Structures are given as C-alpha cells and as structure tokens.
Coordinates of N, CA, C and O in Angstrom, one line a residue:
M778 N 1.1 -1.6 -0.1 CA 0.0 -0.1 0.0 C 1.0 1.2 -0.4 O 1.6 1.7 0.7
R779 N 0.7 2.1 -1.1 CA 1.5 3.0 -1.1 C 0.9 4.2 -0.4 O 0.1 4.5 -0.1
L780 N 1.9 5.2 0.4 CA 1.5 6.5 1.7 C 1.8 7.6 0.3 O 3.0 7.5 0.1
W781 N 0.5 8.5 0.8 CA 1.5 9.9 0.2 C 0.3 11.0 0.9 O -0.5 10.2 1.1
D782 N 0.5 12.2 0.3 CA -0.1 13.1 0.9 C -1.2 13.6 -0.2 O 0.0 14.8 -0.5
N783 N -1.8 13.5 -1.3 CA -2.2 14.0 -1.6 C -3.6 15.2 -1.6 O -4.4 15.6 -3.0
S784 N -3.3 15.8 -0.6 CA -4.5 16.8 -0.2 C -4.2 18.2 -1.3 O -5.0 18.5 -0.8
A785 N -2.9 18.0 -1.4 CA -3.4 19.9 -2.5 C -3.8 19.4 -4.1 O -3.8 20.0 -4.4
S786 N -4.6 18.0 -4.3 CA -5.0 17.3 -5.4 C -6.4 17.8 -5.5 O -6.9 17.9 -4.1
S787 N -6.9 17.9 -6.1 CA -8.8 18.4 -6.5 C -8.8 17.2 -5.4 O -8.6 16.1 -6.3
S788 N -10.5 17.0 -5.0 CA -11.3 16.2 -4.5 C -11.6 15.9 -6.4 O -11.4 13.5 -5.8
A789 N -11.2 15.2 -6.8 CA -11.7 14.1 -8.2 C -10.0 13.9 -8.4 O -10.2 12.8 -8.7
E790 N -9.5 14.7 -8.5 CA -7.7 13.6 -8.6 C -7.9 12.7 -7.3 O -7.1 11.8 -7.8
R791 N -7.6 13.2 -6.2 CA -7.3 12.3 -5.3 C -8.5 11.0 -5.3 O -7.7 9.8 -5.0
K792 N -10.0 11.2 -6.0 CA -10.4 9.6 -5.8 C -9.8 9.1 -6.7 O -9.4 7.3 -7.0
Y793 N -9.3 9.8 -8.6 CA -8.7 8.6 -9.1 C -7.5 8.9 -8.6 O -6.6 7.1 -9.6
L794 N -6.6 9.1 -8.1 CA -5.4 8.6 -7.4 C -5.5 7.5 -6.4 O -4.4 6.7 -6.5
E795 N -6.6 7.8 -5.6 CA -6.9 6.3 -4.8 C -6.8 5.3 -5.2 O -6.8 4.4 -4.5
Q796 N -6.9 4.7 -6.5 CA -7.2 3.7 -7.2 C -5.5 2.6 -7.6 O -5.7 1.5 -6.7
A797 N -4.5 3.7 -7.4 CA -3.3 3.1 -7.6 C -2.5 3.0 -5.9 O -2.0 3.0 -5.8
R798 N -3.4 3.1 -4.8 CA -2.8 3.3 -3.6 C -2.4 2.0 -3.1 O -1.4 1.7 -3.0
V799 N -3.1 0.8 -3.6 CA -3.2 -0.4 -3.1 C -3.0 -1.1 -4.7 O -3.4 -0.7 -6.0
G800 N -2.2 -2.0 -4.4 CA -1.4 -3.1 -6.1 C -0.5 -4.1 -5.4 O -0.9 -4.3 -4.5
G801 N -0.2 -4.2 -6.5 CA 0.2 -5.9 -6.1 C 2.0 -5.7 -6.1 O 2.8 -4.9 -6.7
V802 N 2.3 -7.0 -5.4 CA 4.1 -7.0 -5.0 C 4.4 -7.6 -5.3 O 3.6 -9.3 -5.0
Y803 N 6.1 -8.2 -6.5 CA 6.9 -9.3 -6.0 C 8.2 -8.7 -5.8 O 9.2 -7.8 -6.0
G804 N 9.1 -9.7 -5.6 CA 10.4 -9.2 -4.7 C 11.2 -10.2 -4.8 O 11.0 -12.0 -4.4
L805 N 13.0 -10.2 -4.3 CA 13.2 -11.7 -4.3 C 14.4 -11.1 -3.7 O 14.9 -9.8 -3.4
D806 N 14.3 -11.9 -2.8 CA 15.7 -11.3 -1.5 C 16.6 -12.0 -1.2 O 15.7 -13.0 -1.0
I807 N 18.0 -12.5 -1.2 CA 18.8 -13.0 -1.1 C 20.0 -12.4 0.1 O 19.7 -11.5 -0.1
S808 N 20.0 -13.6 1.5 CA 21.1 -12.7 1.4 C 21.7 -14.2 1.9 O 21.8 -15.2 2.1
V809 N 23.3 -14.2 3.0 CA 24.2 -14.8 3.3 C 24.1 -14.3 4.7 O 24.5 -13.3 4.7
S810 N 24.4 -15.6 5.9 CA 24.7 -15.3 7.2 C 25.8 -16.1 7.5 O 26.0 -17.3 8.1
P811 N 27.0 -15.2 7.3 CA 28.5 -15.9 7.6 C 29.0 -15.8 9.2 O 29.6 -16.3 9.6
W812 N 28.0 -14.9 10.0 CA 27.9 -14.6 10.9 C 27.1 -15.3 11.4 O 25.9 -15.5 10.8
K813 N 26.4 -15.7 12.9 CA 25.9 -17.0 13.5 C 24.5 -15.7 13.3 O 23.2 -17.1 13.4
H814 N 24.0 -14.8 13.9 CA 22.8 -14.0 14.1 C 22.3 -13.2 13.2 O 22.0 -12.7 12.6
W815 N 23.8 -12.7 11.7 CA 24.1 -11.8 11.7 C 24.4 -11.8 10.0 O 24.5 -12.8 9.5
G816 N 24.1 -11.1 8.4 CA 23.7 -11.4 7.4 C 24.1 -9.8 6.7 O 23.4 -9.5 7.2
L817 N 24.1 -10.0 5.5 CA 24.2 -8.8 4.1 C 23.2 -9.9 3.5 O 23.8 -11.1 3.0
G818 N 22.7 -9.0 2.2 CA 22.1 -9.9 1.6 C 21.5 -8.6 0.5 O 22.2 -7.0 0.6
L819 N 21.1 -8.5 -0.8 CA 20.4 -8.0 -1.7 C 19.1 -7.9 -1.3 O 18.5 -9.4 -1.7
L820 N 18.1 -7.0 -1.9 CA 16.1 -6.5 -2.1 C 16.3 -6.1 -3.0 O 17.0 -5.0 -3.5
H821 N 15.1 -7.0 -3.8 CA 14.6 -6.1 -4.8 C 13.2 -6.6 -4.9 O 12.8 -7.5 -5.1
T822 N 12.6 -5.6 -5.5 CA 11.2 -5.5 -5.0 C 10.0 -4.7 -6.6 O 10.8 -4.0 -6.7
Q823 N 9.1 -5.3 -6.5 CA 8.5 -4.6 -7.9 C 7.1 -4.2 -7.5 O 6.4 -4.9 -7.1
F824 N 6.5 -3.1 -7.1 CA 5.5 -2.0 -7.2 C 4.3 -2.0 -8.0 O 5.1 -1.3 -9.2
F825 N 3.0 -2.8 -8.5 CA 2.6 -1.9 -9.5 C 1.3 -2.3 -9.4 O 0.0 -2.6 -8.5
A826 N 0.7 -0.6 -9.5 CA -0.8 -0.2 -9.1 C -1.1 0.1 -10.8 O -0.6 -0.3 -11.7
S827 N -2.3 0.3 -11.1 CA -3.1 0.6 -12.7 C -3.8 1.8 -11.4 O -4.9 2.0 -10.5
A828 N -4.1 2.9 -12.4 CA -6.0 3.9 -12.4 C -6.0 4.0 -13.2 O -6.0 4.3 -15.1
S829 N -7.8 4.2 -13.1 CA -8.6 4.2 -14.8 C -10.1 4.3 -14.5 O -10.5 4.7 -13.9
D830 N -10.0 5.9 -15.6 CA -11.9 6.7 -15.1 C -12.4 7.0 -16.6 O -11.5 7.3 -17.5
S831 N -13.7 6.9 -16.9 CA -14.0 6.9 -18.5 C -14.5 8.4 -18.1 O -14.5 8.8 -19.8
N832 N -14.4 9.3 -17.4 CA -15.1 10.9 -17.7 C -14.2 11.6 -16.5 O -14.1 11.7 -15.1
V833 N -12.8 12.2 -17.1 CA -12.4 13.1 -15.9 C -11.7 14.4 -16.4 O -11.7 14.7 -18.0
T834 N -12.0 15.2 -15.1 CA -11.6 17.0 -16.0 C -9.7 17.0 -16.0 O -9.1 16.6 -14.3
F835 N -9.3 17.4 -16.4 CA -7.9 17.5 -16.3 C -7.1 18.8 -16.3 O -8.2 19.6 -16.5
V836 N -5.9 18.9 -15.9 CA -5.7 20.3 -15.2 C -5.4 21.2 -16.7 O -6.4 22.8 -15.9
D837 N -5.7 21.2 -18.2 CA -6.0 22.6 -18.8 C -7.6 21.7 -18.9 O -8.7 23.4 -19.7
K838 N -8.7 21.6 -17.9 CA -9.7 21.9 -17.8 C -10.7 21.3 -18.8 O -12.3 20.9 -19.0
S839 N -10.1 20.3 -19.9 CA -11.0 19.7 -21.2 C -11.4 18.2 -20.0 O -10.6 18.1 -19.0
Q840 N -11.9 17.4 -20.9 CA -12.2 15.5 -20.0 C -12.2 14.8 -20.9 O -11.9 14.7 -22.3
G841 N -12.4 13.7 -20.0 CA -11.7 12.9 -21.3 C -12.1 11.4 -20.0 O -11.5 11.3 -19.3
S842 N -11.6 10.5 -21.3 CA -10.9 8.7 -20.1 C -9.2 9.3 -20.4 O -8.3 9.6 -20.9
A843 N -9.0 8.5 -18.5 CA -7.3 8.4 -18.3 C -7.4 7.2 -18.3 O -8.2 6.5 -17.7
R844 N -6.1 6.3 -18.4 CA -5.5 5.5 -17.9 C -4.4 5.4 -17.6 O -3.1 5.7 -18.3
D845 N -3.6 5.2 -16.0 CA -2.3 5.4 -15.8 C -1.6 3.7 -15.4 O -2.6 3.1 -14.7
K846 N -0.6 3.2 -15.6 CA 0.0 2.7 -15.2 C 1.1 2.6 -14.1 O 2.1 3.6 -14.6
Y847 N 1.5 2.3 -12.8 CA 2.5 2.8 -12.0 C 3.5 1.1 -11.9 O 2.6 0.3 -11.8
R848 N 4.7 1.7 -11.6 CA 5.5 0.7 -11.7 C 6.5 1.2 -10.7 O 7.2 2.5 -10.6
I849 N 6.7 0.9 -9.3 CA 8.3 1.1 -9.4 C 8.5 -0.2 -8.6 O 8.9 -1.4 -7.6
F850 N 10.0 0.2 -8.9 CA 11.6 -1.0 -8.7 C 12.1 -0.1 -7.2 O 12.3 0.6 -7.5
Y851 N 12.6 -1.2 -6.2 CA 13.2 -0.8 -5.5 C 14.6 -1.5 -5.1 O 14.0 -2.8 -5.5
T852 N 16.1 -1.6 -5.2 CA 17.2 -2.6 -5.2 C 17.6 -2.0 -4.0 O 18.4 -0.8 -4.4
A853 N 18.3 -3.5 -3.5 CA 19.1 -2.2 -1.7 C 19.6 -3.1 -1.4 O 19.5 -4.2 -1.5
P854 N 21.4 -3.1 -1.4 CA 21.4 -3.6 -0.3 C 21.1 -3.9 1.5 O 20.9 -2.5 1.6
G855 N 21.2 -5.2 2.3 CA 21.4 -5.3 3.5 C 21.9 -4.8 4.8 O 22.5 -6.0 4.2
I856 N 21.7 -5.3 5.4 CA 21.7 -5.6 6.6 C 20.7 -6.4 7.8 O 19.8 -6.3 8.0
Y857 N 20.8 -8.0 7.5 CA 19.9 -9.2 8.6 C 19.9 -9.7 9.3 O 21.5 -10.1 9.8
V858 N 19.1 -9.9 10.3 CA 19.7 -10.6 11.5 C 18.3 -11.7 11.6 O 17.8 -11.4 11.0
M859 N 18.9 -12.7 12.1 CA 17.7 -13.9 12.1 C 18.2 -14.3 13.6 O 19.6 -14.7 14.2
Q860 N 17.1 -14.9 14.3 CA 16.7 -16.0 15.1 C 15.8 -16.6 15.2 O 14.9 -16.4 14.7
P861 N 17.1 -17.7 15.8 CA 15.3 -19.1 15.8 C 14.8 -18.9 17.2 O 15.0 -18.6 17.8
V862 N 13.7 -19.8 17.3 CA 12.5 -19.8 18.2 C 12.1 -21.2 18.0 O 11.5 -21.4 17.5
G863 N 12.7 -21.4 19.0 CA 12.5 -23.2 19.6 C 13.1 -24.6 17.9 O 13.9 -23.2 17.5
E864 N 12.0 -24.6 17.6 CA 13.4 -26.3 16.6 C 12.4 -25.5 15.4 O 13.0 -25.6 13.6
K865 N 11.3 -24.6 14.5 CA 10.7 -24.3 14.1 C 10.5 -23.1 13.5 O 10.3 -22.9 12.2
L866 N 10.7 -22.1 13.9 CA 10.3 -20.8 13.7 C 11.6 -19.8 14.2 O 12.5 -20.2 14.6
R867 N 11.7 -18.7 13.1 CA 12.9 -17.8 12.7 C 11.9 -16.5 12.4 O 11.4 -16.8 11.6
L868 N 12.7 -15.6 13.1 CA 12.4 -14.4 13.2 C 13.6 -13.1 12.5 O 14.6 -14.2 12.9
V869 N 12.8 -13.0 11.2 CA 13.9 -12.9 10.6 C 13.8 -10.9 10.6 O 12.3 -10.8 10.0
G870 N 14.9 -10.6 10.3 CA 14.9 -8.9 10.0 C 16.0 -8.4 8.8 O 17.0 -8.6 9.4
N871 N 16.0 -7.2 8.5 CA 17.0 -6.7 7.4 C 16.6 -4.8 7.6 O 15.7 -4.3 7.9
A872 N 17.6 -4.2 7.1 CA 17.5 -2.9 6.7 C 17.9 -2.4 6.3 O 19.6 -3.1 5.7
G873 N 18.0 -1.5 5.2 CA 19.3 -0.6 4.2 C 18.2 0.3 3.0 O 17.4 1.0 3.8
A874 N 19.5 0.6 2.3 CA 19.2 1.6 1.9 C 19.6 1.9 0.2 O 20.5 0.3 -0.2
G875 N 18.9 1.8 -0.7 CA 19.6 2.0 -2.4 C 18.2 3.3 -3.1 O 18.4 3.9 -2.7
I876 N 17.7 2.1 -4.2 CA 17.3 3.1 -5.3 C 16.5 2.5 -5.5 O 15.5 1.6 -5.8
F877 N 15.4 4.2 -6.0 CA 14.5 3.4 -6.2 C 13.8 4.2 -7.7 O 14.7 5.2 -7.7
F878 N 13.1 3.3 -8.1 CA 12.7 3.3 -9.6 C 11.1 3.5 -10.4 O 10.8 3.0 -10.0
Y879 N 11.0 4.5 -10.8 CA 9.2 5.2 -10.9 C 9.3 5.2 -12.0 O 9.7 6.3 -12.9
R880 N 7.9 4.6 -12.6 CA 7.6 4.9 -13.7 C 5.9 5.1 -13.5 O 5.3 4.2 -13.3
N881 N 5.0 6.2 -14.5 CA 4.3 6.0 -14.3 C 3.9 6.3 -15.5 O 3.8 7.3 -16.6
E882 N 3.2 5.8 -16.9 CA 2.7 5.8 -18.0 C 1.2 6.1 -18.3 O 0.7 5.1 -18.3
A883 N 1.1 6.7 -18.3 CA -0.4 7.6 -19.0 C -0.8 7.0 -20.7 O 0.1 7.6 -21.6
E884 N -1.5 6.3 -20.5 CA -1.7 5.7 -21.9 C -2.8 6.3 -21.9 O -2.6 6.1 -23.6
K885 N -3.4 6.6 -21.6 CA -5.0 7.8 -22.4 C -5.1 8.9 -21.8 O -4.6 8.9 -19.9
G886 N -5.1 10.0 -21.7 CA -5.8 11.1 -20.8 C -5.5 12.2 -21.7 O -5.1 12.2 -22.7
A887 N -5.2 13.6 -21.2 CA -4.6 15.1 -22.0 C -3.4 15.1 -22.5 O -3.1 15.2 -23.3
F888 N -2.6 14.2 -21.7 CA -1.1 14.1 -21.7 C -0.2 13.2 -21.6 O 0.1 12.2 -21.0
P889 N -0.8 11.9 -22.8 CA 0.0 11.0 -22.9 C 1.2 10.4 -22.9 O 1.5 11.6 -23.8
G890 N 1.7 9.6 -22.0 CA 3.7 9.9 -22.1 C 4.2 9.2 -21.1 O 3.2 8.3 -20.1
V891 N 4.7 9.3 -20.8 CA 5.8 8.2 -19.3 C 6.1 9.4 -18.4 O 7.5 10.2 -19.1
L892 N 6.0 9.5 -17.9 CA 7.0 10.6 -16.3 C 7.7 9.1 -15.4 O 7.4 8.7 -15.1
E893 N 8.9 9.7 -15.7 CA 9.9 8.0 -14.6 C 10.9 9.3 -14.1 O 11.2 10.5 -14.3
G894 N 11.5 9.2 -13.3 CA 12.6 8.6 -11.8 C 13.9 8.1 -11.5 O 13.1 6.6 -11.1
S895 N 14.7 8.8 -10.6 CA 14.8 7.6 -9.5 C 15.5 8.2 -8.2 O 15.3 10.2 -8.5
A896 N 15.2 7.6 -6.9 CA 15.5 8.4 -5.9 C 16.6 7.7 -5.2 O 16.1 5.8 -5.0
L897 N 17.4 7.4 -3.7 CA 17.4 7.3 -3.0 C 16.2 7.2 -2.2 O 15.0 7.8 -1.3
G898 N 16.5 5.5 -1.2 CA 15.2 4.9 -0.8 C 15.2 4.1 0.8 O 17.4 4.3 0.4
F899 N 14.9 4.5 1.7 CA 15.2 3.4 2.7 C 14.2 2.6 2.8 O 12.7 2.1 2.7
H900 N 15.0 0.7 3.2 CA 14.0 0.5 4.1 C 13.6 -0.4 5.4 O 15.5 -0.4 6.0
A901 N 13.2 -1.2 5.7 CA 13.5 -2.1 7.1 C 12.2 -3.5 6.9 O 10.9 -3.0 6.4
A902 N 12.5 -4.1 7.2 CA 11.6 -5.5 7.2 C 11.8 -6.5 8.4 O 13.0 -6.8 8.9
G903 N 10.5 -6.8 8.5 CA 10.8 -8.0 9.3 C 9.3 -9.7 8.7 O 8.8 -9.3 8.9
S904 N 9.6 -10.8 9.2 CA 9.4 -11.6 8.6 C 9.6 -12.9 9.9 O 10.5 -12.7 10.5
A905 N 8.1 -13.3 10.4 CA 8.5 -14.8 10.6 C 8.0 -15.9 10.0 O 7.4 -16.6 9.4
D906 N 9.8 -16.8 10.0 CA 9.3 -17.9 9.1 C 9.5 -19.4 9.6 O 9.8 -19.3 10.8
V907 N 8.4 -20.3 9.5 CA 8.2 -21.9 9.7 C 8.5 -22.6 8.7 O 8.4 -22.3 8.3
L908 N 9.4 -23.6 9.4 CA 9.8 -24.2 8.6 C 9.0 -25.4 8.2 O 8.4 -26.3 9.8
V909 N 8.8 -25.9 6.9 CA 7.8 -26.7 7.0 C 8.6 -28.1 6.7 O 7.8 -29.3 6.9
V910 N 9.6 -28.3 6.1 CA 10.8 -29.4 5.9 C 12.1 -28.7 6.2 O 12.5 -27.5 6.9
P911 N 13.0 -29.0 7.1 CA 14.5 -29.1 7.4 C 15.2 -27.4 6.5 O 15.5 -26.6 7.6
R912 N 14.7 -27.5 5.5 CA 15.4 -26.5 4.9 C 14.7 -25.6 4.2 O 15.3 -24.7 3.5
F913 N 13.4 -25.5 4.4 CA 12.5 -25.0 3.7 C 11.4 -24.2 4.3 O 10.6 -25.1 5.4
A914 N 10.6 -23.0 4.4 CA 10.2 -22.4 5.2 C 8.7 -21.2 4.4 O 9.5 -21.0 3.5
I915 N 8.4 -21.1 5.1 CA 6.6 -20.5 4.6 C 7.1 -18.3 5.3 O 6.8 -19.0 7.0
G916 N 7.1 -17.9 4.9 CA 7.2 -16.6 5.3 C 6.2 -15.3 5.7 O 5.5 -15.5 4.7
F917 N 6.1 -15.3 6.2 CA 5.2 -13.7 6.5 C 5.7 -12.6 7.3 O 6.3 -13.0 8.4
G918 N 6.0 -11.6 6.4 CA 6.3 -10.3 6.8 C 5.8 -9.2 6.2 O 4.4 -9.1 5.5
A919 N 6.8 -8.3 7.0 CA 5.7 -7.0 6.1 C 7.1 -5.9 6.1 O 8.3 -6.3 6.4
R920 N 7.1 -5.2 5.1 CA 8.4 -4.3 4.6 C 7.8 -2.6 4.0 O 6.8 -2.4 4.1
A921 N 8.9 -1.5 5.4 CA 8.1 -0.3 5.0 C 9.3 0.4 4.2 O 11.0 -0.3 4.4
F922 N 8.5 0.9 3.7 CA 10.0 2.1 2.5 C 9.4 3.0 2.7 O 8.5 3.7 2.8
Y923 N 11.0 4.2 2.4 CA 10.7 5.4 2.6 C 11.5 6.1 1.1 O 13.1 5.4 1.4
G924 N 11.1 6.7 0.7 CA 11.7 8.1 -0.7 C 10.4 8.8 -1.2 O 9.4 8.9 -0.8
E925 N 11.8 9.5 -1.7 CA 10.7 10.8 -2.4 C 11.0 11.1 -3.7 O 12.5 11.3 -3.2
L926 N 10.7 11.4 -4.3 CA 11.4 11.5 -6.0 C 10.9 13.1 -6.2 O 10.1 14.0 -6.3
D927 N 11.7 13.7 -6.4 CA 11.3 15.2 -6.9 C 12.5 15.8 -8.4 O 12.2 16.4 -8.3
D928 N 13.3 14.8 -8.5 CA 13.4 15.2 -10.0 C 12.6 14.4 -11.5 O 13.2 12.7 -11.0
F929 N 11.8 14.6 -12.1 CA 11.5 13.5 -13.4 C 11.6 14.1 -14.2 O 12.7 14.8 -15.2
R930 N 11.2 13.4 -15.3 CA 11.5 12.9 -17.0 C 10.4 12.5 -17.5 O 9.3 12.0 -16.9
Y931 N 9.9 13.6 -18.1 CA 8.8 13.6 -19.0 C 8.7 13.1 -20.4 O 9.5 13.8 -21.3
N932 N 8.7 11.7 -21.2 CA 8.6 11.0 -22.4 C 10.2 11.6 -22.2 O 10.3 12.6 -22.6
A933 N 11.5 11.5 -21.7 CA 13.1 12.3 -21.3 C 13.0 13.5 -21.9 O 14.2 13.7 -22.0
I934 N 12.1 14.4 -21.2 CA 12.3 15.5 -21.3 C 11.9 16.0 -19.2 O 11.6 15.5 -18.8
K935 N 13.4 16.6 -19.5 CA 13.4 16.6 -18.0 C 12.4 17.8 -17.8 O 12.7 19.1 -18.1
T936 N 11.9 17.5 -16.2 CA 10.4 18.6 -15.6 C 10.9 18.7 -14.5 O 10.3 17.5 -13.7
H937 N 9.6 19.9 -13.6 CA 9.8 19.6 -12.3 C 8.2 19.5 -12.0 O 7.2 20.4 -12.7
T938 N 7.9 19.3 -11.5 CA 6.7 18.9 -10.7 C 6.5 18.5 -9.4 O 7.9 18.7 -8.7
R939 N 5.3 18.9 -7.9 CA 5.6 18.7 -6.8 C 6.2 17.5 -6.7 O 6.0 16.7 -6.9
P940 N 7.2 16.9 -5.5 CA 7.9 16.7 -5.0 C 6.4 14.3 -4.4 O 5.6 15.2 -4.3
L941 N 7.4 13.7 -5.2 CA 6.0 12.7 -4.9 C 6.6 11.6 -4.4 O 7.8 11.3 -4.4
S942 N 5.8 10.7 -3.5 CA 6.4 9.8 -2.2 C 6.5 8.8 -2.5 O 4.8 8.5 -3.3
L943 N 7.5 8.3 -2.6 CA 6.9 6.7 -3.2 C 7.2 5.5 -1.7 O 7.5 4.2 -1.9
S944 N 7.0 6.1 -0.5 CA 6.8 5.5 0.7 C 5.4 4.3 0.6 O 4.6 4.7 -0.2
R945 N 5.8 3.1 1.1 CA 4.5 1.6 1.1 C 5.5 1.7 2.0 O 6.4 1.6 3.0
V946 N 4.1 0.3 2.1 CA 3.9 -0.9 3.1 C 3.8 -1.8 2.9 O 2.3 -1.8 1.7
D947 N 4.7 -2.5 2.4 CA 3.8 -4.3 2.0 C 3.9 -5.0 2.9 O 4.8 -5.7 3.5
F948 N 2.7 -6.2 2.5 CA 2.7 -7.2 3.2 C 3.1 -8.3 2.5 O 2.4 -8.1 1.0
G949 N 3.5 -9.1 2.8 CA 3.8 -11.1 1.8 C 3.5 -12.0 2.2 O 3.6 -12.9 3.2
V950 N 3.7 -13.2 1.8 CA 3.9 -14.3 1.8 C 5.2 -14.6 1.4 O 5.1 -14.4 -0.5
G951 N 5.6 -15.6 1.3 CA 6.6 -16.1 0.6 C 7.8 -17.5 1.1 O 7.1 -18.1 2.0
V952 N 8.7 -18.2 0.6 CA 9.5 -19.2 0.4 C 11.3 -18.7 1.1 O 11.3 -17.9 0.6
R953 N 11.3 -19.5 2.3 CA 12.4 -18.7 2.8 C 13.6 -20.7 2.3 O 13.1 -21.6 3.1
F954 N 15.0 -20.8 1.8 CA 16.0 -21.4 1.7 C 17.3 -21.5 2.8 O 17.2 -20.5 2.6
Y955 N 17.3 -22.5 3.4 CA 18.0 -22.5 4.4 C 18.6 -23.5 4.7 O 18.5 -24.4 4.5
P956 N 20.3 -23.2 3.4 CA 21.0 -24.0 3.2 C 21.7 -24.7 5.2 O 21.6 -23.9 5.6

C-alpha cells in the first residue's frame, strides 16, 4: 500500500489516485549469514498498480478518459538478522538503503506519455518463517519503504513537479531456503 499525501489535489484527482494506492508486489530477497545471527544481502521489489476512469477533468479543464500504469522498483543492499525461536520458527529482520525507480505510464488522457525518475530510498522489514521441512520455510512479513522523488523526466525531457512520495508498506508471503 502506497503512503502519500495528496491533499493538495482536487477531490476528483484524489479519487482517481486512490485507485493506485493498493497494488501488487513481487520481490526477491537473497542473503548470506556468515555470522551466527547476522548477514548481508540484496533486496529487489516491484510494486505495480493502475488507475482508470471514463470521465476525468484534466488540468487544462478538458474532459475525457484516463488510464495510468504505475511501477515502482526498489533495489538495495541490506543488513540481516535472524533469530531462531524453538525448532520450527525463525524471526528475520533487515534494513538498508537503495534506489527507487519510478515509472508512470499515462496510456490515455490529456497528456499521454511516461513520467519517470529515480531517488534514494530506505527500507526496514521483518518476517516470521515457519520451517515446513528441514531447509524450507514459509514466511509471513511486512516491509516499510521511505523515499521521495523530486526530479522527473516526462517523455525523456527533464521536468519539475511537486515532490512525489514513494513510501509504502508491503505485506507478503514467501518461501525461504535455509542452507
């Protein structure tokens, strides 16, 4: 779920943007633990959402249909900590800093095109892994991201708009391998 303050937008624009607050997420998290409870790793995730409406009033006061696809990629190294709890449970946490890549593809609307940019970001995550067989676990967890984008390119031309929050919270289920 994306977290942003869109109170400066009109009520119609806020309603349109709310469609893209919740979307899908997939990711890959690879780590090694050369120390008993500590390790290093790499996280890569992608958030994707869309918004559409058949009757939108655009900034230039024209009206029509609109459709946007949003993608936010995040890649970061991190520090990992793992704590066994009994025979079957592992608590895992990680934190780090990386790069956000933002892409908003406006397929229909007053100004179709691609708005994109990149920015520094931070993350913190925690999960509980339940070993289902000796080396494989099912994990349930959450990740929080923080970042703000204020440097954009619209159709490859540098442009300025108000800063955009890339902050979000992801909830997920995954599979983890313990060598």
